[in-house]
Amino acid sequence: MNIKELTSKKFVFFDGAMGTMLQAAGLGIGENPESYNLLHPNIIFDIHKKYIDAGADIITTNTFGANSYKLKDSPYSVETIISSAVSIAKKASESKLVALDMGPIGQLLEPMGTLTFHDAYEIFKEQVIIGEKSGADILLLETLSDLYEAKAAILAAKENSSLPVFCTMTFQENGRTLTGTTPETMVHVLEGLGVDALGINCSLGPKEIMPLVERILKVANVPVMIQPNAGLPKLINGETVFDLTPDNFSKEIQALSALGISIIGGCCGTNPAFIKAVKDSLKNLSPVKTNPVKNTTVCSSTKTIVIGDGVKIIGERINPTGKKKLKAALKENALDYVLSEAIKQKEAGADILDVNIGLPEINEIETMTKIIKEIQSIMDLPLQIDSANPKVIEAGVRIYNGKPIINSVNGKKESMEAIFPIAKKYGACVIGLTLDEKGIPHTAEERVQITEKILHTAKLYGIPKENILIDCLVLTASAQQKEVLETLKAIRLVKEKFGVKTVLGVSNVSFGLPQRKLLTRTFLAMSLSYGLDAPIMDPLVEENIETIDTFHVLTNHDEGSKKYTNRYRKEVKKEVPVNQVEKTLKEIIIDGIKDEAALKTKELLKTLDPITIVNNYLIPALDTVGDQFEKEIIFLPQLIRSAETVKSSFEVIKEHLRTTGNTNITKGKIILATVKGDIHDIGKNIVKVLLENYGFHILDLGKDVPIETVVKTAKEQNIKLIGLSALMTTTVKNMEETIKSIRKNNIDCKVFVGGAVLTKEYANMIGADYYCKDARESVTIAQKIFDI
Amino acid sequence: MELKKKEILRYLGYNSQKIDSQTNILINESIKEVQGLLHKYYIYKIFDIEKNHTKIHLKNTHIFLEGKDIYKHLFQSEKCVILAVTLGNIIDQKIRYYSKVSLSKSLIFDACATTAIEAITDSIEEEIIAYAKENNFYTTYRYSPGYGDFPLSIQPEILKILDAHGKIGLISTPDFLLLPRKSVTAIIGLQKNPISKYLRSCKNCNLYHTCTYKKEGNHCEHKRINQ
């Protein structure tokens, strides 16, 4: 079935609400609507019939909640519900089409919740396979508010059936889904994944969705569908009320139809009268052809970046090449360090982050997926997935919640064959490098030829040119001075000839020459004036950012020079503190001033050895702060700030030890874990910072930690002390189970426990060795165990 | 939405210590930031109730509210309001972000968010009280799963009858934790007689031995409302 063709000539009508009809037929509150397929098939049949009589071209099966999670306590299996639902709908359908209705799972995906992307995929996969086998004609994924869940559902649909896939999401009055996705982001991601139609359903009425529909139509290349509620739901006396009549509803839909939608149905509050009214009001009209904007876009789940709309910075720092610290962090699986690199770049002004973790010693697929999940759990910058291995790229692109850039493909046949299918399947942007079997060409013209080859081949795979970014490749001015200008010329030619966007790793130009920053900055300015859209660079180098800010003023991108003025006027005003009495490191820590602590530590390291600084400054300062906390002179945020200040001192010391080749100064290894089922880990994080400051090596297993992980790590690492945290009464039982399992496995170690609902008595009862009333006490316990 | 600093400090375990200027700045900044991110996602429904020995039954549903405390709470009520509120996922994401940037900031941000969800729930409660007044009902204070002997295991049922996942994106984990994290479910009774003015004492509470607030020399929301 070609949906685009079908909707180009006439409107296609879906049915209205199943729930509204079922409630009218006596469905109780909290009762499982899907059970009606088996208990009252005649009621379902009648509902379908009424919608067909009203003029629906497609009817929707009564399977909104028919997934294995929602049906886990039901006497009916997913198979029974879906097959019966499809069979009733087919019986009623006459010549009409049957859409398998698939609603949200009812659990939140990681990181918001605990359901993994893979498990979500499997849940949808089961529905898809049964639905197709039962004879459904279309798969309708609807009422989704989480883009990540939509992605899992679409992949499950596309990989396990050949049916057309329609996907609608639910938006709030603020113009976003409940998890923050904008209409544009939804279109870029879902369309990229290959849906046949997309749009909005539920939550709002036709009038309220109008501005959102306008935004969708501006960018969508596939048919757009709407299934609004019968007006804006209002909570009156504890009941949800919809206030539109079929007549009002159809009038508002008519206004929407003029914008370019082509598939129409109804959601909550609508019934056959609504569908009939809409169908009647549109009977002499045809869908309006739209003219969507063709932009190069990348998206996180909540943010769309348009490349070409000003200069977009791609942060290059998550790349182990030449970075000892990052290499070490990746090898040790110290993801916090990687995250801190991501955060630094975001704060410095990066728009997109390149993630490259290519190290021969690590499992690149595992690490790449883990890092992507971690970064997307805390920030909204789109990612550029970078690897020499196509398998790593696919794993990264698959787990990514958004529309990423793939770095990269090149003009070699082999490269294109490996990468283009991935870019097409997941709708990703891809960077095309202007090199091929013969290497990097010397002239701009030859690079243009390779670009042409890349674009042509991409087209054969169905990848639009908007999704291709060209990297004209810069060589070092020290070795290939003549070719620097060729790169710049190539940028201009590629843009003029093909209208594609360009990227460039600008800092390569300055390898091997003194004053690299100066050369890079100047080259960056030149590249921008030749038309570079997105430099791949280090955003922490201030000169680079300054160049871009200036460029935005001079090219009229920074309207009224507002951003520039705000930023640089402030800098002039920056006051230098005078006559400040110099503080000791101890005082700095007590006052909690991070930057000063690092500076002061560096200064002390010139005359003192690290151990002396730790023992004579850091630990006494922490002890003082700890005492003040116990005596209630200071309170928790102050204690933590001092601890973080010590941490920044420690960083300097550790760095010093690394450069002088010294061994580390750990006083003992401790496991910390927030137990299974518990996802509140702030308490554990506080304990971690304090213990680390006292020189203990912490193996932080995170939150929601399976019992086996604690036991396995304790065994493997020969751990003497384990700290467990649980915040809820419901998860304390998992704490007890964890302790039991530690004992059963004869691990010779002590366990301390803490958390809001725990008491000393309770800690004893569940078999813990120590009860930790606050974070500070964990230090006392650890010192006792390790005899310090 | 005004966020009371006193409340924020209470969540941070404040007990009249001297607040240094940097902490003060952090708190003020966090208040502003949380205010800028606030969304009021909520849903409530009103149910007729009937008492069935020791259980309360929500009419037209399969739900029984079990436990001595909820029974006592709704003893004089004819109806009850079941309420669910959440600040949504964006606040959770920010807390995760700050926990990687600065633990002290995330702690303060978290406390501001907790204050916000309480303040928003208070405002919805006001709406419910106004409705009750118009209809000649008095309201009980709001009671949540996990208070006293009212089990958290009721969460999935409550969310189901409110369609809380579909309407406001709120779910309960298999261990009955609400997600997004800054969320509340509560039950408010509607009764014809004014509620007795008796102040529920901490000693009568089933959480007396494990109460976090008491450990910190403080008291819970429950008692605060009744003072």
Tab-separated table of C-alpha atoms in Angstrom, chain A residues 230-510:
chain	number	residue	atom	x	y	z
A	230	ALA	CA	-13.348	16.344	21.264
A	231	GLY	CA	-11.959	19.636	22.546
A	232	LEU	CA	-9.525	20.603	25.251
A	233	PRO	CA	-10.106	18.297	28.192
A	234	LYS	CA	-11.271	20.186	31.254
A	235	LEU	CA	-11.197	18.847	34.761
A	236	ILE	CA	-14.595	19.729	36.194
A	237	ASN	CA	-15.537	18.351	39.578
A	238	GLY	CA	-12.938	15.648	39.237
A	239	GLU	CA	-14.254	14.492	35.875
A	240	THR	CA	-12.617	15.022	32.491
A	241	VAL	CA	-15.046	16.786	30.202
A	242	PHE	CA	-14.775	17.489	26.458
A	243	ASP	CA	-16.852	20.345	25.223
A	244	LEU	CA	-16.998	20.158	21.421
A	245	THR	CA	-20.043	18.980	19.539
A	246	PRO	CA	-19.583	16.992	16.310
A	247	ASP	CA	-20.446	20.150	14.417
A	248	ASN	CA	-17.861	22.328	16.184
A	249	PHE	CA	-15.306	19.564	15.920
A	250	SER	CA	-15.755	19.228	12.170
A	251	LYS	CA	-15.505	22.989	11.670
A	252	GLU	CA	-12.197	23.085	13.488
A	253	ILE	CA	-10.944	20.087	11.546
A	254	GLN	CA	-11.881	21.814	8.344
A	255	ALA	CA	-9.636	24.721	9.287
A	256	LEU	CA	-6.849	22.241	9.959
A	257	SER	CA	-7.400	20.449	6.666
A	258	ALA	CA	-6.543	23.643	4.801
A	259	LEU	CA	-3.040	23.444	6.236
A	260	GLY	CA	-2.176	20.156	4.577
A	261	ILE	CA	-3.117	17.236	6.816
A	262	SER	CA	-4.406	14.183	4.994
A	263	ILE	CA	-5.338	11.523	7.557
A	264	ILE	CA	-8.015	12.315	10.110
A	265	GLY	CA	-9.603	10.538	13.045
A	266	GLY	CA	-10.710	11.260	16.576
A	267	CYS	CA	-9.515	10.495	20.079
A	268	CYS	CA	-11.002	10.863	23.579
A	269	GLY	CA	-14.577	12.108	23.609
A	270	THR	CA	-15.231	11.483	19.919
A	271	ASN	CA	-17.805	8.985	18.617
A	272	PRO	CA	-19.231	8.021	15.207
A	273	ALA	CA	-21.176	11.291	15.024
A	274	PHE	CA	-17.888	13.199	15.093
A	275	ILE	CA	-16.369	11.103	12.306
A	276	LYS	CA	-19.488	11.466	10.205
A	277	ALA	CA	-19.539	15.241	10.686
A	278	VAL	CA	-15.882	15.526	9.684
A	279	LYS	CA	-16.308	13.302	6.657
A	280	ASP	CA	-19.345	15.273	5.505
A	281	SER	CA	-17.633	18.604	5.948
A	282	LEU	CA	-14.646	17.524	3.845
A	283	LYS	CA	-16.490	15.625	1.158
A	284	ASN	CA	-15.834	18.177	-1.570
A	285	LEU	CA	-12.283	18.920	-0.554
A	286	SER	CA	-8.928	17.253	-1.206
A	287	PRO	CA	-5.710	17.361	0.811
A	288	VAL	CA	-3.610	20.461	0.256
A	289	LYS	CA	-0.128	19.850	-1.052
A	290	THR	CA	2.526	21.086	1.339
A	291	ASN	CA	5.947	22.453	0.633
A	292	PRO	CA	8.178	21.357	3.498
A	293	VAL	CA	11.471	23.098	4.216
A	294	LYS	CA	14.533	20.983	3.459
A	295	ASN	CA	17.017	21.562	6.215
A	296	THR	CA	19.960	19.651	7.558
A	297	THR	CA	18.924	18.829	11.102
A	298	VAL	CA	20.232	16.797	14.005
A	299	CYS	CA	18.251	16.115	17.137
A	300	SER	CA	18.429	14.949	20.682
A	301	SER	CA	15.079	13.852	22.088
A	302	THR	CA	14.166	17.407	23.065
A	303	LYS	CA	16.167	19.647	20.786
A	304	THR	CA	16.610	20.128	17.042
A	305	ILE	CA	19.719	21.826	15.719
A	306	VAL	CA	19.523	23.196	12.193
A	307	ILE	CA	22.940	23.093	10.564
A	308	GLY	CA	23.438	26.213	8.503
A	309	ASP	CA	21.490	28.393	10.904
A	310	GLY	CA	24.578	30.216	12.176
A	311	VAL	CA	27.785	28.356	12.979
A	312	LYS	CA	27.219	25.142	14.906
A	313	ILE	CA	30.062	23.849	17.039
A	314	ILE	CA	30.783	20.138	17.139
A	315	GLY	CA	32.788	19.425	20.298
A	316	GLU	CA	35.714	17.088	19.638
A	317	ARG	CA	36.971	16.356	23.131
A	318	ILE	CA	35.468	12.893	23.640
A	319	ASN	CA	38.134	11.272	21.520
A	320	PRO	CA	41.001	9.352	23.102
A	321	THR	CA	43.535	10.175	20.389
A	322	GLY	CA	46.386	11.878	22.179
A	323	LYS	CA	44.492	12.116	25.469
A	324	LYS	CA	46.044	10.014	28.199
A	325	LYS	CA	43.453	10.816	30.847
A	326	LEU	CA	40.488	9.949	28.646
A	327	LYS	CA	42.183	6.732	27.583
A	328	ALA	CA	42.679	5.758	31.210
A	329	ALA	CA	39.100	6.673	32.065
A	330	LEU	CA	37.736	4.569	29.193
A	331	LYS	CA	39.882	1.601	30.190
A	332	GLU	CA	38.740	1.833	33.806
A	333	ASN	CA	35.152	2.392	32.731
A	334	ALA	CA	35.233	5.680	34.656
A	335	LEU	CA	32.276	7.196	32.877
A	336	ASP	CA	32.096	10.191	35.187
A	337	TYR	CA	35.240	11.529	33.589
A	338	VAL	CA	33.756	11.133	30.120
A	339	LEU	CA	30.589	12.854	31.304
A	340	SER	CA	32.577	15.715	32.765
A	341	GLU	CA	34.144	16.226	29.312
A	342	ALA	CA	30.644	16.326	27.818
A	343	ILE	CA	29.461	18.822	30.430
A	344	LYS	CA	32.493	21.081	29.989
A	345	GLN	CA	31.907	21.270	26.246
A	346	LYS	CA	28.206	21.977	26.648
A	347	GLU	CA	28.928	24.766	29.126
A	348	ALA	CA	31.561	26.180	26.767
A	349	GLY	CA	29.056	26.452	23.937
A	350	ALA	CA	29.142	23.204	21.933
A	351	ASP	CA	25.983	22.515	19.930
A	352	ILE	CA	26.740	18.892	19.099
A	353	LEU	CA	29.153	16.428	20.721
A	354	ASP	CA	31.361	14.020	18.800
A	355	VAL	CA	31.697	10.718	20.664
A	356	ASN	CA	34.667	8.604	19.689
A	357	ILE	CA	35.926	5.945	22.050
A	358	GLY	CA	38.141	3.958	19.704
A	359	LEU	CA	40.653	2.085	21.844
A	360	PRO	CA	41.870	-1.383	20.935
A	361	GLU	CA	41.817	-2.506	24.577
A	362	ILE	CA	38.110	-1.955	25.222
A	363	ASN	CA	34.868	-3.452	24.011
A	364	GLU	CA	33.949	-0.548	21.782
A	365	ILE	CA	30.318	-1.515	21.176
A	366	GLU	CA	29.583	-1.913	24.867
A	367	THR	CA	31.364	1.294	25.850
A	368	MET	CA	29.843	3.340	23.033
A	369	THR	CA	26.281	2.340	23.929
A	370	LYS	CA	26.915	2.914	27.623
A	371	ILE	CA	28.381	6.373	27.054
A	372	ILE	CA	25.590	7.436	24.713
A	373	LYS	CA	23.011	6.352	27.285
A	374	GLU	CA	24.800	8.238	30.044
A	375	ILE	CA	25.228	11.454	28.054
A	376	GLN	CA	21.645	11.500	26.845
A	377	SER	CA	20.435	10.907	30.399
A	378	ILE	CA	21.823	14.227	31.573
A	379	MET	CA	21.886	16.599	28.610
A	380	ASP	CA	20.080	17.576	25.457
A	381	LEU	CA	22.918	18.101	22.974
A	382	PRO	CA	22.658	16.012	19.808
A	383	LEU	CA	25.498	13.538	19.338
A	384	GLN	CA	27.856	12.683	16.508
A	385	ILE	CA	28.709	9.005	16.621
A	386	ASP	CA	32.256	8.425	15.553
A	387	SER	CA	33.997	5.124	14.959
A	388	ALA	CA	36.051	3.335	12.356
A	389	ASN	CA	33.960	0.242	12.965
A	390	PRO	CA	30.499	0.169	11.302
A	391	LYS	CA	29.229	-2.250	13.961
A	392	VAL	CA	30.007	0.300	16.670
A	393	ILE	CA	28.322	2.989	14.621
A	394	GLU	CA	25.187	0.928	14.195
A	395	ALA	CA	25.036	0.022	17.897
A	396	GLY	CA	25.432	3.693	18.803
A	397	VAL	CA	22.920	5.012	16.298
A	398	ARG	CA	20.412	2.376	17.358
A	399	ILE	CA	20.541	3.168	21.071
A	400	TYR	CA	20.594	6.932	20.483
A	401	ASN	CA	17.413	8.793	21.372
A	402	GLY	CA	17.296	11.269	18.507
A	403	LYS	CA	18.738	11.902	15.066
A	404	PRO	CA	22.531	11.720	15.267
A	405	ILE	CA	25.339	12.417	12.836
A	406	ILE	CA	27.458	9.475	11.754
A	407	ASN	CA	31.144	10.268	11.520
A	408	SER	CA	31.897	9.173	8.848
A	409	VAL	CA	31.719	7.724	5.369
A	410	ASN	CA	34.106	8.407	2.472
A	411	GLY	CA	34.191	7.968	-1.264
A	412	LYS	CA	35.533	4.403	-1.094
A	413	LYS	CA	33.038	1.845	-2.305
A	414	GLU	CA	33.583	-0.305	0.748
A	415	SER	CA	32.941	2.578	3.137
A	416	MET	CA	29.740	3.634	1.450
A	417	GLU	CA	28.442	0.063	1.337
A	418	ALA	CA	29.023	-0.308	5.051
A	419	ILE	CA	27.708	3.027	6.274
A	420	PHE	CA	24.887	4.134	3.981
A	421	PRO	CA	22.505	1.305	4.917
A	422	ILE	CA	22.878	2.316	8.572
A	423	ALA	CA	22.330	6.009	7.835
A	424	LYS	CA	19.250	5.178	5.789
A	425	LYS	CA	17.707	2.745	8.252
A	426	TYR	CA	18.011	5.067	11.249
A	427	GLY	CA	17.566	8.351	9.402
A	428	ALA	CA	20.905	9.695	10.611
A	429	CYS	CA	22.959	12.475	9.078
A	430	VAL	CA	26.323	11.342	7.826
A	431	ILE	CA	29.613	13.114	7.241
A	432	GLY	CA	31.133	12.402	3.845
A	433	LEU	CA	34.920	12.739	3.737
A	434	THR	CA	36.342	13.815	0.398
A	435	LEU	CA	38.750	10.955	-0.048
A	436	ASP	CA	38.513	7.654	-1.882
A	437	GLU	CA	40.573	4.661	-2.976
A	438	LYS	CA	43.206	7.060	-4.312
A	439	GLY	CA	43.519	8.950	-1.036
A	440	ILE	CA	42.947	12.638	-0.374
A	441	PRO	CA	43.035	14.569	-3.658
A	442	HIS	CA	45.317	17.547	-3.953
A	443	THR	CA	42.882	19.880	-5.637
A	444	ALA	CA	39.554	21.322	-4.685
A	445	GLU	CA	38.008	20.154	-7.955
A	446	GLU	CA	38.885	16.528	-7.276
A	447	ARG	CA	37.320	16.784	-3.828
A	448	VAL	CA	34.177	18.132	-5.445
A	449	GLN	CA	34.137	15.064	-7.702
A	450	ILE	CA	34.281	12.750	-4.697
A	451	THR	CA	31.468	14.732	-3.082
A	452	GLU	CA	29.407	14.151	-6.197
A	453	LYS	CA	30.090	10.419	-5.991
A	454	ILE	CA	29.096	10.333	-2.316
A	455	LEU	CA	25.886	12.268	-2.888
A	456	HIS	CA	24.973	10.177	-5.895
A	457	THR	CA	25.512	6.890	-4.066
A	458	ALA	CA	23.632	8.160	-1.014
A	459	LYS	CA	20.685	8.950	-3.256
A	460	LEU	CA	20.660	5.369	-4.502
A	461	TYR	CA	20.254	4.281	-0.891
A	462	GLY	CA	17.383	6.742	-0.468
A	463	ILE	CA	19.339	9.179	1.673
A	464	PRO	CA	18.397	12.795	0.940
A	465	LYS	CA	21.271	15.199	0.394
A	466	GLU	CA	20.121	17.224	3.409
A	467	ASN	CA	21.352	14.352	5.551
A	468	ILE	CA	24.861	14.508	4.113
A	469	LEU	CA	27.489	16.852	5.509
A	470	ILE	CA	30.702	17.161	3.577
A	471	ASP	CA	34.123	17.341	5.198
A	472	CYS	CA	36.606	18.721	2.669
A	473	LEU	CA	39.473	17.540	4.889
A	474	VAL	CA	42.205	19.793	6.099
A	475	LEU	CA	45.864	18.848	5.975
A	476	THR	CA	48.535	20.352	8.131
A	477	ALA	CA	50.003	23.653	7.039
A	478	SER	CA	53.379	22.439	8.219
A	479	ALA	CA	53.501	19.517	5.775
A	480	GLN	CA	51.099	20.417	2.960
A	481	GLN	CA	51.020	24.161	3.011
A	482	LYS	CA	49.872	24.499	-0.586
A	483	GLU	CA	46.757	22.433	0.061
A	484	VAL	CA	45.303	24.487	2.874
A	485	LEU	CA	43.741	26.863	0.406
A	486	GLU	CA	42.475	23.945	-1.678
A	487	THR	CA	40.405	22.815	1.309
A	488	LEU	CA	38.862	26.253	1.616
A	489	LYS	CA	38.135	26.448	-2.092
A	490	ALA	CA	36.566	22.998	-1.922
A	491	ILE	CA	34.205	24.159	0.844
A	492	ARG	CA	32.977	26.987	-1.351
A	493	LEU	CA	32.615	24.819	-4.463
A	494	VAL	CA	30.839	21.974	-2.662
A	495	LYS	CA	28.339	24.374	-1.165
A	496	GLU	CA	27.729	26.238	-4.399
A	497	LYS	CA	27.421	23.157	-6.538
A	498	PHE	CA	25.417	20.850	-4.289
A	499	GLY	CA	23.911	23.087	-1.602
A	500	VAL	CA	25.054	20.739	1.136
A	501	LYS	CA	26.337	21.681	4.570
A	502	THR	CA	29.977	21.343	5.497
A	503	VAL	CA	32.020	20.307	8.519
A	504	LEU	CA	35.754	20.478	9.105
A	505	GLY	CA	38.145	19.406	11.846
A	506	VAL	CA	39.842	22.788	11.937
A	507	SER	CA	42.587	22.178	14.487
A	508	ASN	CA	44.366	19.674	12.195
A	509	VAL	CA	45.730	22.612	10.250
A	510	SER	CA	48.160	23.637	12.953
